[in-house]
JSON list of C-alpha atoms in Angstrom, two decimals:
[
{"chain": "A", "resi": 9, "resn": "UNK", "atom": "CA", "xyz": [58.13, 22.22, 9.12]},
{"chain": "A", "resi": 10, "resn": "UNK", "atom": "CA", "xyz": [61.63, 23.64, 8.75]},
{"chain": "A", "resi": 11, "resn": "UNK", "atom": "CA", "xyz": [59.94, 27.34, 9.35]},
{"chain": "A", "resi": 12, "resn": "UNK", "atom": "CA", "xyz": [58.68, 27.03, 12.81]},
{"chain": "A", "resi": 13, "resn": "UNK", "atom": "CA", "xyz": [61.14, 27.75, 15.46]},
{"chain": "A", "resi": 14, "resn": "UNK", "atom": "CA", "xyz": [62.73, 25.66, 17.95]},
{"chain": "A", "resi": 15, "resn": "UNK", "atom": "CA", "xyz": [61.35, 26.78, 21.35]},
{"chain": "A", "resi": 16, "resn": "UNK", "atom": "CA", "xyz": [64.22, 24.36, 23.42]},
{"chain": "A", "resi": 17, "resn": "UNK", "atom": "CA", "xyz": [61.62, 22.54, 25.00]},
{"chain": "A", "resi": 18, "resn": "UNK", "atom": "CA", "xyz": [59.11, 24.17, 26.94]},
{"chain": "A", "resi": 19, "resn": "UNK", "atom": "CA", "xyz": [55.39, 24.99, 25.89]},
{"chain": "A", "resi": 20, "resn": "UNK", "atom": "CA", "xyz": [55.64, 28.67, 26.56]},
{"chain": "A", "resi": 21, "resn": "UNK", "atom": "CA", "xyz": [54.78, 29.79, 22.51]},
{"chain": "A", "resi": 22, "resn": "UNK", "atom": "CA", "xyz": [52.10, 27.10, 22.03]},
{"chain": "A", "resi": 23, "resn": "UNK", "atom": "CA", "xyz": [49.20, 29.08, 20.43]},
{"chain": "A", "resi": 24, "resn": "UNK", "atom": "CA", "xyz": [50.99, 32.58, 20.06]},
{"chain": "A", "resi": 25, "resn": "UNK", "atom": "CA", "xyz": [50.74, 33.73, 16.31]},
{"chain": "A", "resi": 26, "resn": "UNK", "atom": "CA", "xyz": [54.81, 34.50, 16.22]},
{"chain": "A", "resi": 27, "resn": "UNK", "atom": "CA", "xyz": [56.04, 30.86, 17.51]},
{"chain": "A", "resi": 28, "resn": "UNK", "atom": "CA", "xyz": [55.98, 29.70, 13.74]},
{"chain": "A", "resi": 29, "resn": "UNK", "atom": "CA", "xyz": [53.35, 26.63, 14.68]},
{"chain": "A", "resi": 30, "resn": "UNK", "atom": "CA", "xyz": [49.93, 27.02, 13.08]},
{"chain": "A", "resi": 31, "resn": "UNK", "atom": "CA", "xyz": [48.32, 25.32, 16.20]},
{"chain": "A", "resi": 32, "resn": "UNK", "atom": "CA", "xyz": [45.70, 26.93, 17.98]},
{"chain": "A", "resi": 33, "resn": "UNK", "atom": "CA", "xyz": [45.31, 29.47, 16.01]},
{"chain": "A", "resi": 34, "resn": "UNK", "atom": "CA", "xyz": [42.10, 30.80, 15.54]},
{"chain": "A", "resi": 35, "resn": "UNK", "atom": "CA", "xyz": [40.93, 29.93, 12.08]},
{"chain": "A", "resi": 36, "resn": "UNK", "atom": "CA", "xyz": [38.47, 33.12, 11.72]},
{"chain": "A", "resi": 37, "resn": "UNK", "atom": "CA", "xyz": [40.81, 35.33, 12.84]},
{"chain": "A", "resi": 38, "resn": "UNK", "atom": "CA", "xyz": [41.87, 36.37, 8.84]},
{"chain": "A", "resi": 39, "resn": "UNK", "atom": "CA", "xyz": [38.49, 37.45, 8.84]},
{"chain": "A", "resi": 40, "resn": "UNK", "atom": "CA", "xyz": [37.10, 40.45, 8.03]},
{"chain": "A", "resi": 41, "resn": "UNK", "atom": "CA", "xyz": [33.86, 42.05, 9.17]},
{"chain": "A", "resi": 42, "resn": "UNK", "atom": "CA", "xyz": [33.14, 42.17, 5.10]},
{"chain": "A", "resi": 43, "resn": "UNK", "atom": "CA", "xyz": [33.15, 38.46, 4.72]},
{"chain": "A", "resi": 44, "resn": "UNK", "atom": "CA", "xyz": [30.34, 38.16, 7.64]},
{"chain": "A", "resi": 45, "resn": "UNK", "atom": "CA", "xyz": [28.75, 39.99, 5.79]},
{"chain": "A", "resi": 46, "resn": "UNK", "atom": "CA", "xyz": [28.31, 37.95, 3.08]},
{"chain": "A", "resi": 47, "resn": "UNK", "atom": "CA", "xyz": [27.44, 35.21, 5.66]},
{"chain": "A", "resi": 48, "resn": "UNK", "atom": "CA", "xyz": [24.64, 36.74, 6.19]},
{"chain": "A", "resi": 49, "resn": "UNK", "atom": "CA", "xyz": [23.65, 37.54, 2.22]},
{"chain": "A", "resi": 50, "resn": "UNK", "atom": "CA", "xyz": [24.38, 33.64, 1.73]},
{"chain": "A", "resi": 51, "resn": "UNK", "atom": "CA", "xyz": [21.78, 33.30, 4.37]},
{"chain": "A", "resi": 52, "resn": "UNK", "atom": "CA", "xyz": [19.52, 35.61, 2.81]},
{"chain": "A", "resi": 53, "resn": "UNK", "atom": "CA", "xyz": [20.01, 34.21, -0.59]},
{"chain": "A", "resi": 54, "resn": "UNK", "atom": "CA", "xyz": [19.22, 30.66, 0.83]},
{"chain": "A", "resi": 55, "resn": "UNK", "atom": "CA", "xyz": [16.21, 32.03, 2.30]},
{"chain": "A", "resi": 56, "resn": "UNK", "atom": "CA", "xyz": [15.06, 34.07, -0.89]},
{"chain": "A", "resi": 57, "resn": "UNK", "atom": "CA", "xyz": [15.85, 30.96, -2.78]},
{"chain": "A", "resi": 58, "resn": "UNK", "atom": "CA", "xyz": [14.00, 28.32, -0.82]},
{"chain": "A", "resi": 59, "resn": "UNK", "atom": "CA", "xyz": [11.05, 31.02, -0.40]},
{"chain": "A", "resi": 60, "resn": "UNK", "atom": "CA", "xyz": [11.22, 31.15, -4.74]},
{"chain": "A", "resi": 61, "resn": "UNK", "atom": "CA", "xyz": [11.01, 27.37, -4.68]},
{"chain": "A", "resi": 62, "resn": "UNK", "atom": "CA", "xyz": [8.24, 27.21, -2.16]},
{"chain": "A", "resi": 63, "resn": "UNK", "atom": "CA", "xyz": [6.25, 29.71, -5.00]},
{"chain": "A", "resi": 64, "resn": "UNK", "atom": "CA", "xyz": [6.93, 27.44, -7.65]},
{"chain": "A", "resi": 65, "resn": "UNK", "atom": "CA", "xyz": [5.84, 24.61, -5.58]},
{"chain": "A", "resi": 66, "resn": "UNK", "atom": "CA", "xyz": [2.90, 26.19, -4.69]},
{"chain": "A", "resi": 67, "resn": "UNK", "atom": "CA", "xyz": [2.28, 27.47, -8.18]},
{"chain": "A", "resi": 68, "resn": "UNK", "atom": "CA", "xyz": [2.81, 23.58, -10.08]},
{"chain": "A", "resi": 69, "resn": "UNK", "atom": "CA", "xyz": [0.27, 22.39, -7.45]},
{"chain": "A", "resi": 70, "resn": "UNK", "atom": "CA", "xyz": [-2.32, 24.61, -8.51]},
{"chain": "A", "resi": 71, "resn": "UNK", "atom": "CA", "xyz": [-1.77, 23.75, -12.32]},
{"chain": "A", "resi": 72, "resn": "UNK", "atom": "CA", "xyz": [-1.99, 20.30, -11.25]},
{"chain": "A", "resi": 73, "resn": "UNK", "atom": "CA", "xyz": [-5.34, 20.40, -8.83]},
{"chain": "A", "resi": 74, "resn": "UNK", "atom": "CA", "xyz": [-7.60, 20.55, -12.04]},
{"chain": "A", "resi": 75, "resn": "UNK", "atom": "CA", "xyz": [-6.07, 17.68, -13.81]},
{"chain": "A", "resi": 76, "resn": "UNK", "atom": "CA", "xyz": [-5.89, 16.01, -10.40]},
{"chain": "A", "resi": 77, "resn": "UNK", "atom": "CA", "xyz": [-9.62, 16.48, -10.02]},
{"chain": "A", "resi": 78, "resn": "UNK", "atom": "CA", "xyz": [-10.45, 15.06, -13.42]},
{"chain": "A", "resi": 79, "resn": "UNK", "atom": "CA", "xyz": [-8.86, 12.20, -12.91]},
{"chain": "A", "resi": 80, "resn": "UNK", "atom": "CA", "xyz": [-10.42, 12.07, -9.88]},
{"chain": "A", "resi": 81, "resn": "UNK", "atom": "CA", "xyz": [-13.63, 11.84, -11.24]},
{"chain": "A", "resi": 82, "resn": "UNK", "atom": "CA", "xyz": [-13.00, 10.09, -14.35]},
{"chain": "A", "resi": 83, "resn": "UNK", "atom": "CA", "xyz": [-12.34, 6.86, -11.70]},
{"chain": "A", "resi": 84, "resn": "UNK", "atom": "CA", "xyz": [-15.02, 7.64, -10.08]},
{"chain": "A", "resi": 85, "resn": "UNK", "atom": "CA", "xyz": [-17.30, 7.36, -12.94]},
{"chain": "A", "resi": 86, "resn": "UNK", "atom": "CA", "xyz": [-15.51, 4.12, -13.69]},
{"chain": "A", "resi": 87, "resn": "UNK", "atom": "CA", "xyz": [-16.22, 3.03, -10.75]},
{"chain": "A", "resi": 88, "resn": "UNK", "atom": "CA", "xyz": [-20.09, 3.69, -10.36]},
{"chain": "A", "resi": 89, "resn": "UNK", "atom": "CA", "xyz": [-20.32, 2.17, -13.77]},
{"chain": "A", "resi": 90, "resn": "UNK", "atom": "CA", "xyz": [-18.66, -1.40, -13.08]},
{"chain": "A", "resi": 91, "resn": "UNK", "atom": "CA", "xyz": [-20.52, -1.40, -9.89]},
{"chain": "A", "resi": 92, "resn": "UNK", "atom": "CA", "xyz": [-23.44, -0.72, -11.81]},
{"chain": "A", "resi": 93, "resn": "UNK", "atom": "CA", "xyz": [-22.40, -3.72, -14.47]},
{"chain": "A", "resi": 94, "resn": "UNK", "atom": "CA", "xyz": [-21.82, -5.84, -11.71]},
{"chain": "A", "resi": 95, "resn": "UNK", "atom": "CA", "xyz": [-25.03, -5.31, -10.49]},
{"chain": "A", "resi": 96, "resn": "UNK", "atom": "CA", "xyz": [-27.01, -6.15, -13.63]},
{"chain": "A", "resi": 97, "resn": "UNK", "atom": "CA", "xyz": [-24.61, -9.04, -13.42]},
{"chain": "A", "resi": 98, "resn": "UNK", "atom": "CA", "xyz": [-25.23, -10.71, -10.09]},
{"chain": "A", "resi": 99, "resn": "UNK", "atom": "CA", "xyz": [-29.10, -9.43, -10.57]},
{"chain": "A", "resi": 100, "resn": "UNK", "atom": "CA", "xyz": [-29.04, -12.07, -14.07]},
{"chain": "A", "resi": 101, "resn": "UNK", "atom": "CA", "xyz": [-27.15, -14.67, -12.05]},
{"chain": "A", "resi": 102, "resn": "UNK", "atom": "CA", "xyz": [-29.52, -14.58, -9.38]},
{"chain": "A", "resi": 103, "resn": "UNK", "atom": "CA", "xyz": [-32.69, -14.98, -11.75]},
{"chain": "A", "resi": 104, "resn": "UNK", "atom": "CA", "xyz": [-30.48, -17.92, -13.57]},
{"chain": "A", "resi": 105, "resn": "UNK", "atom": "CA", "xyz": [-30.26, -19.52, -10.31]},
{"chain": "A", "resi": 106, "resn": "UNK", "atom": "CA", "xyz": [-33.82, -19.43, -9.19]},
{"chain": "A", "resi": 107, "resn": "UNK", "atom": "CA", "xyz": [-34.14, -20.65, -12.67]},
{"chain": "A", "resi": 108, "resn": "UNK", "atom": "CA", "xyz": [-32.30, -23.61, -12.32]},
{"chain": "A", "resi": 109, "resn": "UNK", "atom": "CA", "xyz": [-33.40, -24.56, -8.98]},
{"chain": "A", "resi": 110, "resn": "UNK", "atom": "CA", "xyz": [-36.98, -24.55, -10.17]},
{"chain": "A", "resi": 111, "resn": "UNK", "atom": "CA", "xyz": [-36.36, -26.30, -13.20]},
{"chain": "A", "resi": 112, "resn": "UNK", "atom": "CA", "xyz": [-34.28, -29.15, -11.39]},
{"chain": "A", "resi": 113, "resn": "UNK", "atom": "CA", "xyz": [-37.38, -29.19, -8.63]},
{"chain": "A", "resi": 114, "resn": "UNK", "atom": "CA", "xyz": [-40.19, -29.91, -11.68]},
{"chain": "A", "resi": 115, "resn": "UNK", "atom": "CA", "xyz": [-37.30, -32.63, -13.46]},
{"chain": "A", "resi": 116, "resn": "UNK", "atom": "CA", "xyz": [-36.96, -34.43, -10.19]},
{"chain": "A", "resi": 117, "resn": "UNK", "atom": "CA", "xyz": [-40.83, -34.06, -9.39]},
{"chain": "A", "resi": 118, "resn": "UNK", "atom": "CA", "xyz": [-41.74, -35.29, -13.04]},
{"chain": "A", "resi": 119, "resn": "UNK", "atom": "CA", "xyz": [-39.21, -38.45, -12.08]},
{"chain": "A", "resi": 120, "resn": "UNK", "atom": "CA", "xyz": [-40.71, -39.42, -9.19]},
{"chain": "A", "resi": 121, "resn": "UNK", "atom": "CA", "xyz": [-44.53, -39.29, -10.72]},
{"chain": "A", "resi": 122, "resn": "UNK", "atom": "CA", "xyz": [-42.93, -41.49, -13.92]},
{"chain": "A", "resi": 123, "resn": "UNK", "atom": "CA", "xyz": [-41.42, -43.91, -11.79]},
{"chain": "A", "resi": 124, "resn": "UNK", "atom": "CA", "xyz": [-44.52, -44.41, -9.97]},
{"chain": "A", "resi": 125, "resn": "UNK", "atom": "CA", "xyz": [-46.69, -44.64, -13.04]},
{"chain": "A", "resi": 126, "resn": "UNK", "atom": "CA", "xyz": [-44.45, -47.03, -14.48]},
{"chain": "A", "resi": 127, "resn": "UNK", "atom": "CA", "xyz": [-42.06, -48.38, -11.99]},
{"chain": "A", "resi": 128, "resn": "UNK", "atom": "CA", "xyz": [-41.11, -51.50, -14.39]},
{"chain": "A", "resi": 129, "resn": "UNK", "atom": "CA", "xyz": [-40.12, -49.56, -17.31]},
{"chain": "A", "resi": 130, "resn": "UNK", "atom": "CA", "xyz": [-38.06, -47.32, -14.66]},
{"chain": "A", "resi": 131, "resn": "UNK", "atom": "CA", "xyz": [-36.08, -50.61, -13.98]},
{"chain": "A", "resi": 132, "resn": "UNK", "atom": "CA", "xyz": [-35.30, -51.53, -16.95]},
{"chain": "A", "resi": 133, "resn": "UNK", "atom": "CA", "xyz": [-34.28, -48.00, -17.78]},
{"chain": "A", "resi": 134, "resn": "UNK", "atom": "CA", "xyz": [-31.82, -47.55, -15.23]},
{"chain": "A", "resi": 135, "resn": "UNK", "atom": "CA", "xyz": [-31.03, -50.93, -15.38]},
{"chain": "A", "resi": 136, "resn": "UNK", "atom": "CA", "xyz": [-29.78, -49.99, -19.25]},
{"chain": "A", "resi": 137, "resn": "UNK", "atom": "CA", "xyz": [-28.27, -46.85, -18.23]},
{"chain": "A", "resi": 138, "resn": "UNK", "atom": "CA", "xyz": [-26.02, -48.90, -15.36]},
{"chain": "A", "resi": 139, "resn": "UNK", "atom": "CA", "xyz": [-24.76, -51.70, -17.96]},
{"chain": "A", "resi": 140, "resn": "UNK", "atom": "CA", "xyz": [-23.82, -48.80, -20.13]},
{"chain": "A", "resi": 141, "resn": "UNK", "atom": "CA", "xyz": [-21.86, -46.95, -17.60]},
{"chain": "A", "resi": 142, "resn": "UNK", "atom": "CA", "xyz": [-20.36, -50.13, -16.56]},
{"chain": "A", "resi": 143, "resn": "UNK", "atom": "CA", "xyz": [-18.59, -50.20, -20.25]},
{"chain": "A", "resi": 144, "resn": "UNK", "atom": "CA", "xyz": [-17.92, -47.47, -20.66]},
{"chain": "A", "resi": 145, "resn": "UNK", "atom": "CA", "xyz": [-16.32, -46.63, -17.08]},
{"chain": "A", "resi": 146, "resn": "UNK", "atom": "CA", "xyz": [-14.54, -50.40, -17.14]},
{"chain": "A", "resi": 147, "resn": "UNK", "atom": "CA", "xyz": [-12.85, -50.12, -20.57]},
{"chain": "A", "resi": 148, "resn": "UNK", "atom": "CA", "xyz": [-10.34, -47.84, -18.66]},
{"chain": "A", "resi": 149, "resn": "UNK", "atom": "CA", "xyz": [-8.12, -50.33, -17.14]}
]
């Protein structure tokens, strides 16, 4: 601060080069036309270099697209073949269950033709069956 020159109070050297203040100077104005020059090479190089990166972009997503498509249809053969295991599944569970239902319909049908064939031996069956329960169910107080 002790270089710039008193101008006794008026603003007459504000932004001249000579008054001694750096303000308003233009800040390009050490420039010369070399250095826009290499502006425009930086811009160049950015552009060759994003253009290079682009390539190899390009180039490790065609190296990848095979293994890409082998995976690809490595889960799709794991798919097909749970879905086919889950078919064989639910096509056994479904049999079981047609199974069971029959084989509870003849129990229960055998049942009722016992009972009436023999309805006082039914009594004293279930009668049995109840007293045991009754122990066994009222010895958890």
């Amino acid at each position: 601060m002790d270089n710039q020159k008193s101008n006794g109070g008026n603003g007459s050297n504000i932004g001249n080069e000579g008054s001694g203040s750096s303000m308003g100077k233009d800040l390009g104005a050490g420039r010369s036309d070399g250095n826009k020059g290499n502006d425009n090479n930086k811009g160049s190089d950015l552009s060759k270099s994003a253009t290079d990166m682009h390539k190899t972009i390009d180039k490790a997503a065609d190296a990848a697209q095979p293994v890409v498509d082998r995976l690809a249809s490595s889960a799709h053969a794991g798919v097909d073949k749970v879905s086919g295991a889950l078919n064989g599944v639910t096509g056994r569970v479904d049999e079981k269950a047609r199974q069971l239902t029959d084989a509870y319909k003849n129990f229960a049908e055998t049942g009722r033709d016992y009972v009436r064939t023999s309805p006082a031996t039914s009594v004293l069956v279930a009668l049995g069956i109840g007293y045991t329960l009754s122990k066994l169910l009222g010895r958890r107080h």
